[in-house]
mmCIF file of C-alpha atoms in Angstrom:
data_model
loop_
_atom_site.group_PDB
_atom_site.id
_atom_site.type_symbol
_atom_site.label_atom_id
_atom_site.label_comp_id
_atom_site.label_asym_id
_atom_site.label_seq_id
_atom_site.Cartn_x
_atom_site.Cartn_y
_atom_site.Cartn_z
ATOM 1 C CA UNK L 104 -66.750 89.302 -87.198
ATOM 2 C CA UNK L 105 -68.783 91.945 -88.902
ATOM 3 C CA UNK L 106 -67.582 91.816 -92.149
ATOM 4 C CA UNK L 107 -67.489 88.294 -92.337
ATOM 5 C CA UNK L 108 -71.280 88.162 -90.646
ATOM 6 C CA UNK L 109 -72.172 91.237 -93.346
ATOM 7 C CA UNK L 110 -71.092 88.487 -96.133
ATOM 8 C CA UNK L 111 -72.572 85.550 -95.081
ATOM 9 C CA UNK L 112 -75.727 88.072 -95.551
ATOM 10 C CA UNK L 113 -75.352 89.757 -98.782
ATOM 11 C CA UNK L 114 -74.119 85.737 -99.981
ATOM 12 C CA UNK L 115 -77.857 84.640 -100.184
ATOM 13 C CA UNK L 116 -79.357 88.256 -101.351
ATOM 14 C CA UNK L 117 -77.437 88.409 -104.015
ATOM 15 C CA UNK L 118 -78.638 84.539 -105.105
ATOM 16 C CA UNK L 119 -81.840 85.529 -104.376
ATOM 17 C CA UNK L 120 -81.706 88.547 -106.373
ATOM 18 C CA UNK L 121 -79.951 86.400 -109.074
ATOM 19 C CA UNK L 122 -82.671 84.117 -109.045
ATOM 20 C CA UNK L 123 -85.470 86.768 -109.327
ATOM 21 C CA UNK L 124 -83.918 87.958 -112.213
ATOM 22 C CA UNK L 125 -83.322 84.824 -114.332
ATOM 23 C CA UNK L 126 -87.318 83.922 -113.307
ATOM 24 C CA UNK L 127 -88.514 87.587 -114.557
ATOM 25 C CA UNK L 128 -86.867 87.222 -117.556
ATOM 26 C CA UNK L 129 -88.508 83.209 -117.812
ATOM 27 C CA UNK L 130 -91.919 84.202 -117.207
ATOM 28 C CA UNK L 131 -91.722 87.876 -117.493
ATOM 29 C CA UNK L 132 -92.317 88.060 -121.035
ATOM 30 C CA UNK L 133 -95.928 85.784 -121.201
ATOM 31 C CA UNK L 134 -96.901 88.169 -118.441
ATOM 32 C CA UNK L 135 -98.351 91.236 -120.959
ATOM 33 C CA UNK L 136 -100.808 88.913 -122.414
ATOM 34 C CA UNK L 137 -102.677 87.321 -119.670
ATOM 35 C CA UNK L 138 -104.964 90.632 -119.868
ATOM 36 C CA UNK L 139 -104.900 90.692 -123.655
ATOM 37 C CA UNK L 140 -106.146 86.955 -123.527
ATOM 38 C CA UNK L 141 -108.635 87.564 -120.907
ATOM 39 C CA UNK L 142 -110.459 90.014 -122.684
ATOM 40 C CA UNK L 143 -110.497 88.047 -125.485
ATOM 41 C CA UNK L 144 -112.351 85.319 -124.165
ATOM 42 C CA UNK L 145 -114.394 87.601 -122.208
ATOM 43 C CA UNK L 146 -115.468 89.896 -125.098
ATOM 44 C CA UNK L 147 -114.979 86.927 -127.885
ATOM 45 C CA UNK L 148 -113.752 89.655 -130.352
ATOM 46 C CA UNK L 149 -109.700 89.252 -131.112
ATOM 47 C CA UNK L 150 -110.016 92.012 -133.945
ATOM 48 C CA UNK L 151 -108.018 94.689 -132.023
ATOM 49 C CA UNK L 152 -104.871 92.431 -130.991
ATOM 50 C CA UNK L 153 -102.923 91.659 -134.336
ATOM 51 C CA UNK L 154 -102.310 87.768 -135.122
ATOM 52 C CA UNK L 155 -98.758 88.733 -136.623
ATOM 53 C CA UNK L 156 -97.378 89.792 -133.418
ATOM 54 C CA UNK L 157 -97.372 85.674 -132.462
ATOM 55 C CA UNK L 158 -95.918 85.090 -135.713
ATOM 56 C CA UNK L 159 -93.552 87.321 -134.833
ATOM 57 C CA UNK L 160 -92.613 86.511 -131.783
ATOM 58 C CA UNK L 161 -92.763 82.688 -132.634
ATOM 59 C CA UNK L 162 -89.764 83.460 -135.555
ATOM 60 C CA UNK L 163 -87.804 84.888 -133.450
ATOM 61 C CA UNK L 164 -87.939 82.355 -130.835
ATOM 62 C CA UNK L 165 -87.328 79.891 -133.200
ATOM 63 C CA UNK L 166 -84.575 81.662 -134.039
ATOM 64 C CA UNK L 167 -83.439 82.072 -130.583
ATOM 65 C CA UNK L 168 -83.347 78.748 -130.162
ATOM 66 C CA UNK L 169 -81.626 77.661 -133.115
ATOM 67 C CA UNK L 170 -78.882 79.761 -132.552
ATOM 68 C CA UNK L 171 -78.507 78.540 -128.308
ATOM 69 C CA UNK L 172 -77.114 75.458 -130.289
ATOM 70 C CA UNK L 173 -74.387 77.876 -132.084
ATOM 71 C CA UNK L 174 -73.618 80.213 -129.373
ATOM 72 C CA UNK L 175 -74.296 79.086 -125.945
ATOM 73 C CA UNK L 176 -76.157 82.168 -123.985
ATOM 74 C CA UNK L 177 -77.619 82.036 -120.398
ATOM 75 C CA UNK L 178 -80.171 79.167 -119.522
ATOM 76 C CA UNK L 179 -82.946 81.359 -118.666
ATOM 77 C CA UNK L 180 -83.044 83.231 -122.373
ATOM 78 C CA UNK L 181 -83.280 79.562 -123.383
ATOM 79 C CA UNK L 182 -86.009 78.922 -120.938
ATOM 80 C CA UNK L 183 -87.646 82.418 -122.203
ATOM 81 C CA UNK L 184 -88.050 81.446 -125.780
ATOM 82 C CA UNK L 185 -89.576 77.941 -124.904
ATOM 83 C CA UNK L 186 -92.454 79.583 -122.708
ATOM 84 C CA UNK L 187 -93.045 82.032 -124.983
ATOM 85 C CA UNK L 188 -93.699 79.782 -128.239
ATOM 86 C CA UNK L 189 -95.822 77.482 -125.983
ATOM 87 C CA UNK L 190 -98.087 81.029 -124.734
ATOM 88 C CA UNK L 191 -98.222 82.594 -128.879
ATOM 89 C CA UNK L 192 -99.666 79.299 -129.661
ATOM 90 C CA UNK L 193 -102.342 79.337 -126.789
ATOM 91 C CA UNK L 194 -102.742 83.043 -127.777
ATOM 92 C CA UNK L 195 -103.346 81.654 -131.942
ATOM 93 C CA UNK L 196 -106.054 79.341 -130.643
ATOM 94 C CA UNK L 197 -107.778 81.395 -128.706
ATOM 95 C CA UNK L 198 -107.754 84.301 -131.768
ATOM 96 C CA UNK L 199 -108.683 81.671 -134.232
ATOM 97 C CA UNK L 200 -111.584 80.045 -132.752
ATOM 98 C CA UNK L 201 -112.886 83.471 -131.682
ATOM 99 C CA UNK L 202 -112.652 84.935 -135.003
ATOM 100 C CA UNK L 203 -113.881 81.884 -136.730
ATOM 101 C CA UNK L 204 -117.033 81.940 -134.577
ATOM 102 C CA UNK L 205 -117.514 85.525 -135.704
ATOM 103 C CA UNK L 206 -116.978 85.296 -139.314
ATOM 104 C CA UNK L 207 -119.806 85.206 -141.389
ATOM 105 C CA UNK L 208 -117.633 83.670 -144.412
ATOM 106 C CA UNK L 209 -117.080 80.284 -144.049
ATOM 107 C CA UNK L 210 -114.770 79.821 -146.481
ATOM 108 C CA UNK L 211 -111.938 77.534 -145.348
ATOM 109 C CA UNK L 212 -108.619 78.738 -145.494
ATOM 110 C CA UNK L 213 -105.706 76.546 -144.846
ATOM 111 C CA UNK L 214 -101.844 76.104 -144.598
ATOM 112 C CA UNK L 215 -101.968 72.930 -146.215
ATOM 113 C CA UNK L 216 -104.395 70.602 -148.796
ATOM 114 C CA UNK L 217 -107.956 70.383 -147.127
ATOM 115 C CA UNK L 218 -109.350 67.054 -147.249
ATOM 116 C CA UNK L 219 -112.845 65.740 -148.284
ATOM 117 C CA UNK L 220 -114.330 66.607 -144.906
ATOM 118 C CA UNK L 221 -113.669 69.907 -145.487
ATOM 119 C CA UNK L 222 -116.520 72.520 -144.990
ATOM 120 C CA UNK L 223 -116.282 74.302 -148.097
ATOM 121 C CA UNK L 224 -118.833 71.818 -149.916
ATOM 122 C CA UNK L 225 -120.008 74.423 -152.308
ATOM 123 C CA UNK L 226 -116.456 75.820 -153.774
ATOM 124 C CA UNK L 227 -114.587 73.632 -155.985
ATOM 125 C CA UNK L 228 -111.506 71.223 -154.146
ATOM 126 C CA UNK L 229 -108.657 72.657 -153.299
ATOM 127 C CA UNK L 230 -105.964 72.848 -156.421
ATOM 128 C CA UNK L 231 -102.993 72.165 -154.687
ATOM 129 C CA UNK L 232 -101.116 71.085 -151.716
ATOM 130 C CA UNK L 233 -100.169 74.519 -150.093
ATOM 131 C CA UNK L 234 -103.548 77.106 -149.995
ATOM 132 C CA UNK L 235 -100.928 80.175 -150.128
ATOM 133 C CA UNK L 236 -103.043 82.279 -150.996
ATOM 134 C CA UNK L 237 -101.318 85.729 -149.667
ATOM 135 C CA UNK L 238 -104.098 88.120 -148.913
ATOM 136 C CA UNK L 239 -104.666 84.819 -146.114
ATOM 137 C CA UNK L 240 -101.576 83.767 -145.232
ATOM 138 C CA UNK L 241 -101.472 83.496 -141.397
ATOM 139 C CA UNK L 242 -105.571 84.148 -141.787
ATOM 140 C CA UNK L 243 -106.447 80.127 -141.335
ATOM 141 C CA UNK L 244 -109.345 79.075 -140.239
ATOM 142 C CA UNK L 245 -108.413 75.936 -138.033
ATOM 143 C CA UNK L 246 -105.146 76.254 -135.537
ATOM 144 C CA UNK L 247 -103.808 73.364 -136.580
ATOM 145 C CA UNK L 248 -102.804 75.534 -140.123
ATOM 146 C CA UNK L 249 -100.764 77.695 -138.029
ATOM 147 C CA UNK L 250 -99.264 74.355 -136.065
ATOM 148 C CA UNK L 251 -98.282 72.902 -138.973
ATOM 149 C CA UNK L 252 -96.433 76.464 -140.524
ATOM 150 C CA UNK L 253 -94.615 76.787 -137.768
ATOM 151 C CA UNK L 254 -93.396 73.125 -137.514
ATOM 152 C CA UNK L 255 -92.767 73.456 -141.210
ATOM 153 C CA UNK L 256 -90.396 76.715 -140.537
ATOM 154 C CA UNK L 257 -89.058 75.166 -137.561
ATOM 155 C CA UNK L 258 -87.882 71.728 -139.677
ATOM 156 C CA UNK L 259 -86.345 73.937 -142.617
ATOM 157 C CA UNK L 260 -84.753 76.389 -140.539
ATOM 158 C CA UNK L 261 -83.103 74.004 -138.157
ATOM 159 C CA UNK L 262 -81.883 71.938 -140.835
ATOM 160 C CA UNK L 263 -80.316 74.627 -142.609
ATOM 161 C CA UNK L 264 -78.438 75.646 -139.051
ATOM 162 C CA UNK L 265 -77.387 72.018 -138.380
ATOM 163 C CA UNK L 266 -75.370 72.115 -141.970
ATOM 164 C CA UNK L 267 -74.210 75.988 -141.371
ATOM 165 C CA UNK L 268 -73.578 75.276 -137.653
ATOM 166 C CA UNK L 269 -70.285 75.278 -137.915
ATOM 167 C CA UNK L 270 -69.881 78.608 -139.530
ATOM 168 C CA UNK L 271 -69.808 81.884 -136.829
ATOM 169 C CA UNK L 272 -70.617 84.412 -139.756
ATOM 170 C CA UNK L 273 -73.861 82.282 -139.986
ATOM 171 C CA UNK L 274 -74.437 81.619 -136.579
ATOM 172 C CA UNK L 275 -74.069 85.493 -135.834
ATOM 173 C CA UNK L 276 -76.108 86.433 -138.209
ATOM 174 C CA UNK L 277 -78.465 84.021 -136.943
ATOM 175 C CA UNK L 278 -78.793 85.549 -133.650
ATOM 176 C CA UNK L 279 -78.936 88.993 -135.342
ATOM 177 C CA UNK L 280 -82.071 87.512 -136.727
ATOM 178 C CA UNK L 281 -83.559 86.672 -134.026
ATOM 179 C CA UNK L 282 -83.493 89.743 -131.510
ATOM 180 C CA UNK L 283 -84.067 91.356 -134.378
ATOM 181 C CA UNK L 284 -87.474 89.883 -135.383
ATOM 182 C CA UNK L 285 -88.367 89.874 -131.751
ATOM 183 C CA UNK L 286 -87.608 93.789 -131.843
ATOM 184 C CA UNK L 287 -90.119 94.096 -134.475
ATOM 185 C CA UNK L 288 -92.820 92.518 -132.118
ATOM 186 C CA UNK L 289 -94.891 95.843 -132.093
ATOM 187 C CA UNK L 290 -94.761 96.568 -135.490
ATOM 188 C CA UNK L 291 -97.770 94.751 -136.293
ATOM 189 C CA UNK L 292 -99.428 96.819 -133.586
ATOM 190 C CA UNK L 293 -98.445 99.816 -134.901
ATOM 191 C CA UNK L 294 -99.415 99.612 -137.767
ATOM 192 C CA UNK L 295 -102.971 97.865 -137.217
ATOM 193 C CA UNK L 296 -103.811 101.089 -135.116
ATOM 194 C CA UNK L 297 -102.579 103.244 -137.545
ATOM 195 C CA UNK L 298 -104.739 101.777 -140.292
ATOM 196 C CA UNK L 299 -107.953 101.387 -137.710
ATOM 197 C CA UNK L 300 -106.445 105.425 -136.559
ATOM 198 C CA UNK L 301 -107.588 103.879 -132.711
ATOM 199 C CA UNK L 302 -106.567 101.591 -130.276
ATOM 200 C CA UNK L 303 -110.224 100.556 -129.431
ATOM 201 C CA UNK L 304 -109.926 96.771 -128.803
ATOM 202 C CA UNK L 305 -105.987 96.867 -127.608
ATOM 203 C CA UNK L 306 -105.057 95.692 -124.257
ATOM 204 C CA UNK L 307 -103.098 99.541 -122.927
ATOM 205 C CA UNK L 308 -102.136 96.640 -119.887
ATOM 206 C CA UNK L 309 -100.114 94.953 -121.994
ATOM 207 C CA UNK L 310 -98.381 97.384 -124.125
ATOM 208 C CA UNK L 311 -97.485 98.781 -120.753
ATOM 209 C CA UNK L 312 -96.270 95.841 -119.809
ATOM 210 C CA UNK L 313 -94.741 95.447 -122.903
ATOM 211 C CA UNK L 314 -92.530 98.596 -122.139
ATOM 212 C CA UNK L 315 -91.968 97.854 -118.482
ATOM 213 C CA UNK L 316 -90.982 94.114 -119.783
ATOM 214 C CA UNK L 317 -88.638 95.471 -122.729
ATOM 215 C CA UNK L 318 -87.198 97.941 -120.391
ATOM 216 C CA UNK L 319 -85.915 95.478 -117.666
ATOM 217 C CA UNK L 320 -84.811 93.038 -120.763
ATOM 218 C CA UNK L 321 -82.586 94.763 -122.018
ATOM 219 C CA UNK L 322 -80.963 96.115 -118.940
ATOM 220 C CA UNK L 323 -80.726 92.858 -117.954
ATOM 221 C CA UNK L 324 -78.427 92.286 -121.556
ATOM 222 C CA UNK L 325 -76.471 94.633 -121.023
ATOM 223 C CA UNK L 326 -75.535 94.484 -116.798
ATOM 224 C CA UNK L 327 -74.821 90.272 -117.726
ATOM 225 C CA UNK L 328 -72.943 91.301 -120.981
ATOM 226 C CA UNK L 329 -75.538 88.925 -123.382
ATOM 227 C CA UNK L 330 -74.233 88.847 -127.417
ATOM 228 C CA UNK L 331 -74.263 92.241 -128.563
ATOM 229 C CA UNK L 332 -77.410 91.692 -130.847
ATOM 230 C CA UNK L 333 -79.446 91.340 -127.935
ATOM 231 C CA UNK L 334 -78.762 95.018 -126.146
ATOM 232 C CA UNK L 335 -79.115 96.564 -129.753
ATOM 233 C CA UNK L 336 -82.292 95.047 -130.834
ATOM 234 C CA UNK L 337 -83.739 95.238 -126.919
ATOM 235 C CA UNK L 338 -83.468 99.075 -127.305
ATOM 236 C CA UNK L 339 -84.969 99.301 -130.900
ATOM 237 C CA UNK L 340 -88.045 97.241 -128.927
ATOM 238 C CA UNK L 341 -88.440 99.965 -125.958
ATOM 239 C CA UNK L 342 -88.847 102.684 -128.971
ATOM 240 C CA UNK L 343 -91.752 100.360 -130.593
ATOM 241 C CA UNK L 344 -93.158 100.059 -127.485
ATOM 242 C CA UNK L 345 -93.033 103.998 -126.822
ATOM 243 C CA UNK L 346 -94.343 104.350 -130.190
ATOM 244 C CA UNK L 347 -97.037 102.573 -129.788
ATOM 245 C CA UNK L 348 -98.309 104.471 -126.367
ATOM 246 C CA UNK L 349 -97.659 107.657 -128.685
ATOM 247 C CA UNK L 350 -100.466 106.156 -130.466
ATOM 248 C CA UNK L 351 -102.686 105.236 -127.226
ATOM 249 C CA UNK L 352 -102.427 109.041 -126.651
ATOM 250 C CA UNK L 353 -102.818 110.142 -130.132
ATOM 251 C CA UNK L 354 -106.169 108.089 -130.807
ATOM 252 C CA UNK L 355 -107.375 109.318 -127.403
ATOM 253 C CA UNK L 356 -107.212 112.872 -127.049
ATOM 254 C CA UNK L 357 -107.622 113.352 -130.801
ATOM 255 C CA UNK L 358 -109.785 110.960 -132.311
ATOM 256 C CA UNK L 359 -109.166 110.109 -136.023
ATOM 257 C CA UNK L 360 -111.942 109.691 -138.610
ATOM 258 C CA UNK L 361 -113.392 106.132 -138.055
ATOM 259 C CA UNK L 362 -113.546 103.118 -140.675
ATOM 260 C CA UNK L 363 -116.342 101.960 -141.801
ATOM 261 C CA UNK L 364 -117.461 98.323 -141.270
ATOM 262 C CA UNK L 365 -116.134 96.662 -144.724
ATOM 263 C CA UNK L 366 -112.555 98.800 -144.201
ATOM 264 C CA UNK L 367 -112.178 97.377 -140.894
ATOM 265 C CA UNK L 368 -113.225 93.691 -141.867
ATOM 266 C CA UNK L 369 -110.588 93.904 -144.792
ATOM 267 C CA UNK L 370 -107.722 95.213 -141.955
ATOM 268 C CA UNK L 371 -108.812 92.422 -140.040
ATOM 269 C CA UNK L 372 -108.377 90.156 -142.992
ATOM 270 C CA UNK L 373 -104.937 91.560 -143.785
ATOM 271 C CA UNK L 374 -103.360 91.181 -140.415
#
């Protein structure tokens, strides 16, 4: 009777725990920017969080996605990559009308053609249909740019899976893509500190989260045996991430030379 009782206990635990895991690894990753987006909007001043990083993580997603349809993996990687594109785009808005507010350049610059409303009434119209201009690019001044960039990836990458789809070198490669674009996700952190030599502005919560996040991601590859990009390019994201806090202790107990205004305006610009 005790064995069997001892089962019909450690049944439901292990669901439970099986359950707890699949919903960290849902929700887990949004998780390091609710304090990143809260000081935003309390401060209004997104210069030290680096828009890449949602480009970044929005590729890769994308990617993600894409290659579920070539490779099925676990529902709840799926699930990840959906709630994560819908929180970078919440976390582009937010930047955009933020920095917008703040800029004293009004200047409009745009994914695609501006039309006649457009508030640039003093410059000439706009030359051509795409304002790829690449000192700007993913530096728009309306969210609705960055919407229609990533539906425009989104549309040319998916079609060119749909005719490859049938290929595994592609559809491997594919996936390599994607974990390994998400591994770069601090890069654009790094190296925005690096040229600002502080971390003034930059949420330490969520790098730490970041860490903690990446950590428990990829153990979680490797203990449920995910495609082998995944526990390769999970580990390559713990270093970022240990790179970065490097950096937090760097700039803190030996602070750099500071930029000046116009040097830190032009970063800003850049990333």
């Amino acid at each position: 009777m005790e064995p069997g009782g001892l089962e019909w206990l450690l049944v439901p635990m292990q669901q439970l725990v099986s359950w707890g895991a699949a919903g960290a690894m849902m929700f887990g990753g949004v998780v390091p920017y609710i304090p990143q987006y809260r000081d935003i909007r309390r401060t209004q001043n997104a210069e030290g969080f680096s828009t890449y990083v949602c480009l970044v993580l929005l590729v890769a997603n994308i990617l993600r996605i894409l290659f579920w349809f070539g490779r099925r993996f676990e529902s709840p990687l799926l699930w990840q990559s959906i709630i994560m594109i819908i929180t970078m785009l919440l976390m582009l808005k937010l930047c955009t009308e933020v920095r917008v507010s703040n800029e004293l350049n009004v200047k409009r610059r745009s994914f695609a053609a501006a039309d006649s409303k457009d508030e640039e009434i003093k410059a000439p119209p706009k030359r051509s249909y795409l304002d790829f201009d690449l000192n700007y690019f993913w530096h728009w001044s309306k969210f609705t740019d960055y919407v229609q960039c990533v539906l425009t990836f989104t549309g040319v990458t998916g079609y060119i899976t749909y005719l490859w789809l049938d290929s595994s070198l592609f559809v491997e490669t594919l996936g390599f893509l994607a974990v390994f674009t998400e591994a770069m996700l601090g890069v654009p952190q790094l190296y925005r500190n690096y040229q600002n030599r502080s971390t003034e502005g930059m949420s330490i919560k969520m790098v730490l989260m970041w860490t903690s996040g990446d950590t428990f991601k990829t153990v979680y590859f490797i203990l449920n045996q995910a495609p082998f990009q995944f526990s390769i390019c999970g580990l390559l994201q713990v270093f970022v991430d240990i790179a970065i806090l490097l950096q937090v202790y760097l700039y803190s107990h030996y602070p750099q030379k500071p930029v000046s205004h116009t040097a830190h305006s032009a970063s800003t610009k850049a990333l």
